[in-house]
Short mmCIF file of C-alpha atoms in Angstrom, two decimals:
data_model
loop_
_atom_site.label_atom_id
_atom_site.label_comp_id
_atom_site.label_asym_id
_atom_site.label_seq_id
_atom_site.Cartn_x
_atom_site.Cartn_y
_atom_site.Cartn_z
CA GLU P 131 0.00 0.00 0.00
CA ASN P 132 1.39 3.39 -1.00
CA LYS P 133 1.14 5.88 1.89
CA PRO P 134 2.10 9.57 1.72
CA VAL P 135 4.35 10.78 4.53
CA ASP P 136 5.53 14.23 5.44
CA TYR P 137 9.05 15.55 4.95
CA LYS P 138 11.24 15.35 8.14
CA LYS P 139 8.51 13.83 10.32
CA LYS P 140 9.37 10.65 12.25
CA TYR P 141 7.76 7.33 11.24
CA GLU P 142 8.24 4.00 13.04
CA CYS P 143 9.70 1.29 10.84
CA ARG P 144 12.49 -1.31 10.82
CA VAL P 145 13.75 -1.92 7.31
CA SER P 146 13.96 0.44 4.39
CA SER P 147 14.72 -0.54 0.80
CA ASN P 148 15.73 2.98 -0.15
CA PRO P 149 17.79 4.72 2.57
CA ARG P 150 18.40 7.72 0.28
CA GLN P 151 14.83 8.80 0.88
CA ALA P 152 14.80 8.25 4.67
CA ASP P 153 17.37 8.20 7.50
CA ARG P 154 17.01 5.67 10.30
CA GLU P 155 17.01 6.96 13.88
CA GLY P 156 16.63 4.03 16.33
CA GLU P 157 13.26 2.47 15.57
CA TYR P 158 12.23 5.41 13.37
CA TYR P 159 12.90 6.61 9.85
CA ILE P 160 12.90 10.31 9.06
CA PRO P 161 12.10 11.17 5.41
CA VAL P 162 14.87 13.45 4.10
CA ALA P 163 14.15 13.79 0.37
CA PRO P 164 11.18 13.56 -1.98
CA GLY P 165 10.55 10.12 -3.47
CA THR P 166 9.44 6.69 -2.21
CA PHE P 167 10.83 4.11 0.22
CA GLU P 168 9.64 0.69 1.31
CA VAL P 169 9.30 -0.48 4.89
CA SER P 170 9.18 -4.24 5.61
CA ILE P 171 8.66 -6.34 8.76
CA ILE P 172 10.93 -9.41 8.47
CA LYS P 173 11.34 -12.47 10.70
CA GLU P 174 15.09 -12.71 11.30
CA SER P 175 15.27 -16.53 11.49
CA THR P 176 13.48 -17.22 8.21
CA LYS P 177 13.87 -13.82 6.50
CA GLN P 178 10.15 -14.08 5.76
CA VAL P 179 8.48 -10.75 4.99
CA TYR P 180 5.33 -10.36 7.09
CA MET P 181 4.33 -6.89 5.85
CA SER P 182 5.58 -4.29 3.41
CA LYS P 183 4.48 -0.75 2.79
CA THR P 184 5.71 1.80 0.30
CA TYR P 185 5.77 5.41 1.47
CA THR P 186 5.85 8.53 -0.67
CA VAL P 187 7.92 11.38 0.78
CA LEU P 188 6.35 14.80 0.21
CA GLN P 189 8.22 18.08 0.23
CA ARG P 190 6.11 21.26 0.27
CA ALA P 191 6.96 24.51 -1.51
CA THR P 192 8.31 27.48 0.43
CA SER P 193 7.74 30.07 -2.32
CA VAL P 194 6.06 30.58 -5.68
CA THR P 195 6.98 33.40 -8.06
CA THR P 196 5.84 34.48 -11.53
CA ASP P 197 7.70 36.05 -14.44
CA ASP P 198 5.16 38.91 -14.57
CA SER P 199 3.15 40.63 -11.84
CA GLU P 200 0.87 42.35 -14.37
CA LEU P 201 -0.61 41.44 -17.76
CA TYR P 202 -2.13 43.92 -20.21
CA LEU P 203 -4.40 42.33 -22.83
CA ASP P 204 -7.05 43.25 -25.37
CA ILE P 205 -10.33 41.33 -25.50
CA GLY P 206 -9.68 37.90 -27.02
CA ASP P 207 -5.94 38.01 -26.40
CA THR P 208 -4.18 35.23 -24.50
CA ALA P 209 -1.03 35.01 -22.39
CA THR P 210 0.49 32.25 -20.27
CA ILE P 211 1.67 32.88 -16.71
CA LYS P 212 4.98 31.18 -15.98
CA ALA P 213 5.38 30.18 -12.34
CA THR P 214 8.36 28.83 -10.41
CA ILE P 215 8.23 27.20 -6.98
CA LYS P 216 11.13 26.55 -4.64
CA PRO P 217 13.03 24.48 -3.56
CA ALA P 218 13.67 22.78 -6.87
CA LYS P 219 12.66 19.27 -5.73
CA SER P 220 9.29 20.11 -4.28
CA THR P 221 6.49 17.64 -4.86
CA ASP P 222 3.93 20.48 -5.03
CA VAL P 223 2.13 21.45 -8.22
CA VAL P 224 1.06 24.94 -9.36
CA ARG P 225 -2.58 25.81 -10.01
CA PHE P 226 -4.13 29.02 -11.36
CA TYR P 227 -7.51 30.59 -10.47
CA SER P 228 -9.28 33.70 -11.79
CA GLU P 229 -11.09 35.83 -9.24
CA ASP P 230 -13.38 37.27 -11.95
CA GLU P 231 -14.02 35.08 -14.98
CA THR P 232 -16.22 37.75 -16.54
CA ILE P 233 -12.99 39.74 -17.13
CA ALA P 234 -10.41 37.00 -17.73
CA THR P 235 -10.35 33.22 -17.51
CA VAL P 236 -7.34 31.03 -16.79
CA GLU P 237 -6.65 27.35 -17.38
CA GLU P 238 -6.10 25.78 -13.97
CA LYS P 239 -3.03 23.72 -14.84
CA SER P 240 -1.38 25.55 -17.75
CA GLY P 241 -1.82 29.16 -16.56
CA LYS P 242 -3.12 30.28 -19.97
CA VAL P 243 -5.10 33.51 -19.52
CA THR P 244 -7.83 34.61 -21.95
CA ALA P 245 -9.15 38.19 -21.87
CA VAL P 246 -12.97 38.27 -21.93
CA ALA P 247 -14.08 41.86 -21.26
CA ASN P 248 -12.61 45.27 -20.38
CA GLY P 249 -11.69 45.66 -16.75
CA GLU P 250 -9.31 44.33 -14.09
CA CYS P 251 -9.07 41.01 -12.30
CA THR P 252 -6.61 39.03 -10.20
CA ILE P 253 -5.20 35.60 -11.00
CA LYS P 254 -4.23 33.59 -7.93
CA VAL P 255 -1.19 31.34 -8.40
CA VAL P 256 -1.15 28.57 -5.78
CA SER P 257 1.33 25.81 -4.92
CA LYS P 258 -0.71 22.79 -3.86
CA ASP P 259 -0.01 19.38 -2.38
CA ARG P 260 0.23 16.91 -5.28
CA ASP P 261 -1.50 14.27 -3.12
CA ASP P 262 -4.41 16.56 -2.27
CA PRO P 263 -7.59 14.47 -2.76
CA LYS P 264 -9.03 17.32 -4.83
CA GLU P 265 -6.21 16.93 -7.36
CA ASP P 266 -6.68 14.54 -10.28
CA SER P 267 -3.36 12.69 -10.10
CA GLU P 268 -3.98 10.89 -13.42
CA GLU P 269 -3.85 14.21 -15.24
CA ASP P 270 -0.63 15.39 -13.60
CA SER P 271 2.40 14.92 -15.83
CA GLU P 272 6.14 15.21 -15.45
CA GLU P 273 5.86 18.61 -17.13
CA ASP P 274 3.87 20.00 -14.20
CA PRO P 275 5.90 22.49 -12.11
CA THR P 276 7.36 20.49 -9.19
CA GLU P 277 9.78 22.69 -7.30
CA ALA P 278 10.10 22.76 -3.56
CA THR P 279 9.60 23.37 0.31
CA ASP P 280 10.45 22.11 3.81
CA ASN P 281 6.97 22.63 5.26
CA SER P 282 5.12 19.39 6.00
CA SER P 283 1.64 20.91 6.43
CA LYS P 284 -0.79 19.85 3.71
CA ASN P 285 -2.72 23.06 4.38
CA ASN P 286 0.26 25.32 3.71
CA ASN P 287 -0.55 26.39 0.17
CA ILE P 288 1.73 29.23 -1.00
CA VAL P 289 -0.11 31.96 -2.95
CA THR P 290 0.99 34.81 -5.17
CA THR P 291 -1.07 36.93 -7.56
CA VAL P 292 -0.93 38.37 -11.08
CA LYS P 293 -3.03 41.41 -11.97
CA VAL P 294 -4.73 41.28 -15.36
CA PHE P 295 -5.83 44.45 -17.14
CA VAL P 296 -8.09 44.01 -20.16
CA GLY P 297 -8.62 46.90 -22.57
CA PRO P 298 -6.66 50.06 -23.36
CA TYR P 299 -4.43 51.33 -20.54
CA MET P 300 -2.17 54.33 -21.08
CA GLU P 301 1.50 54.20 -20.17
CA GLN P 302 2.51 57.75 -21.06
CA VAL P 303 1.64 60.84 -23.09
CA ILE P 304 4.28 63.00 -24.77
CA GLN P 305 3.54 66.35 -26.38
CA LYS P 306 5.27 66.59 -29.79
CA SER P 307 4.04 70.04 -30.87
CA VAL P 308 1.30 72.55 -30.05
CA THR P 309 -1.23 70.25 -31.77
CA GLU P 310 0.42 66.81 -31.59
CA LEU P 311 0.56 64.13 -28.90
CA ASP P 312 2.06 60.65 -28.79
CA ILE P 313 0.16 58.28 -26.52
CA THR P 314 1.74 54.96 -25.54
CA PHE P 315 -0.55 52.19 -24.31
CA LYS P 316 0.38 49.11 -22.29
CA ALA P 317 -0.75 46.79 -25.09
CA PRO P 318 -1.55 47.12 -28.82
CA VAL P 319 -4.82 49.03 -29.34
CA ASN P 320 -7.29 50.11 -32.00
CA VAL P 321 -8.13 53.62 -30.83
CA GLU P 322 -11.39 55.28 -31.85
CA SER P 323 -11.01 59.05 -32.06
CA SER P 324 -14.56 59.58 -30.78
CA LYS P 325 -13.61 57.96 -27.45
CA LEU P 326 -10.45 60.05 -26.95
CA VAL P 327 -11.07 63.13 -24.79
CA ILE P 328 -8.50 65.88 -24.07
CA THR P 329 -9.56 68.31 -21.35
CA ASN P 330 -8.04 71.54 -20.01
CA ASP P 331 -7.92 70.84 -16.24
CA THR P 332 -8.44 74.52 -15.34
CA THR P 333 -11.21 75.59 -17.71
CA LYS P 334 -12.66 72.08 -18.34
CA GLU P 335 -12.60 72.94 -22.05
CA ILE P 336 -12.54 69.86 -24.27
CA TYR P 337 -10.07 69.97 -27.17
CA PRO P 338 -11.41 68.34 -30.36
CA VAL P 339 -9.32 65.50 -31.81
CA LYS P 340 -8.60 66.09 -35.49
CA SER P 341 -6.96 62.74 -36.32
CA VAL P 342 -5.68 59.51 -34.77
CA SER P 343 -3.22 57.05 -36.26
CA ILE P 344 -1.48 53.94 -34.95
CA ASP P 345 2.27 53.74 -35.47
CA GLU P 346 3.14 51.17 -38.16
CA GLU P 347 6.08 49.67 -36.24
CA ASN P 348 4.87 50.01 -32.65
CA LYS P 349 1.19 49.09 -32.34
CA LYS P 350 1.14 50.41 -28.76
CA LEU P 351 1.96 53.95 -29.96
CA VAL P 352 -0.87 56.27 -31.10
CA HIS P 353 -0.27 59.62 -32.83
CA VAL P 354 -2.92 62.24 -32.06
CA GLU P 355 -3.51 65.62 -33.68
CA THR P 356 -5.79 68.24 -32.05
CA SER P 357 -7.85 70.84 -33.86
CA THR P 358 -6.88 73.50 -31.32
CA GLU P 359 -3.41 74.44 -30.11
CA LEU P 360 -2.44 73.31 -26.61
CA ARG P 361 -1.31 76.14 -24.34
CA ASN P 362 2.13 75.93 -22.77
CA GLY P 363 2.12 75.62 -18.99
CA VAL P 364 -1.47 74.38 -18.86
CA ARG P 365 -2.28 71.01 -17.37
CA TYR P 366 -4.37 68.62 -19.47
CA THR P 367 -6.04 65.24 -18.91
CA VAL P 368 -6.21 62.67 -21.70
CA GLN P 369 -9.02 60.15 -21.21
CA TYR P 370 -9.65 56.97 -23.21
CA GLU P 371 -12.37 54.66 -21.88
CA GLN P 372 -11.29 53.53 -18.38
CA THR P 373 -7.76 54.93 -18.49
CA SER P 374 -6.37 58.47 -18.26
CA ALA P 375 -3.12 60.41 -18.06
CA GLN P 376 -2.23 64.00 -17.20
CA PHE P 377 0.45 66.22 -18.66
CA THR P 378 1.51 69.85 -18.65
CA ALA P 379 1.78 71.37 -22.12
CA ILE P 380 5.52 71.85 -22.48
CA TYR P 381 7.18 70.26 -25.49
CA GLY P 382 8.59 66.82 -24.68
CA GLN P 383 6.81 66.63 -21.29
CA VAL P 384 5.92 63.05 -20.25
CA ALA P 385 2.53 62.60 -18.63
CA LYS P 386 2.18 61.18 -15.15
CA LEU P 387 -0.41 58.47 -14.89
CA GLN P 388 -3.18 58.90 -12.34
#
């Protein structure tokens, strides 16, 4: 019978077929590395084996990290979260959960995120016990993340998060001339000029947008031309759907995001 045991916890036994996985201490064996070992009860005079059990040594993760803490996507776009758990020989697996599937979904085992609607949501990245009854062990493969921890508690799931932003989010605004702005978004966008609003923060006057074009080489960069000249020294707010940036009209001034 295959029994899971916890890393570094004492278990009573007398013979082990794999001492690399467990150290003997008197009448006990202490698991010291992930893997399996067999314990047998043997009659010394006949060498007859009365009972044998195989134990699986578990090693829990102490940390889980991701390559990115934020993802910026357009509706329909996908991205895969890459997670690493430590130590490198952990028996834990990584699982992914979306806190708002109306904004973005995520595949539980692969970490593939799909943007559904404009907005923000959080993806929880969790290191879980591979032998958790809720896990389908037949679907786990050698390609699953299995990197490590010293904690023996099955309830000690390590959690980190990735923030997902769906839709257009501005990164910066740069004034190029008295009627020209360059707006950089976090992800490639298809900007509609009717949704782009430029407002004088003092007078609340809205400056009409004459034209909008997306840069041919950098699809995150949008060139904007206004019908009215921007006044030097005046603070403006650029609004596009749920995102905005402010800048002071001085040539080459970079906007500060709200």
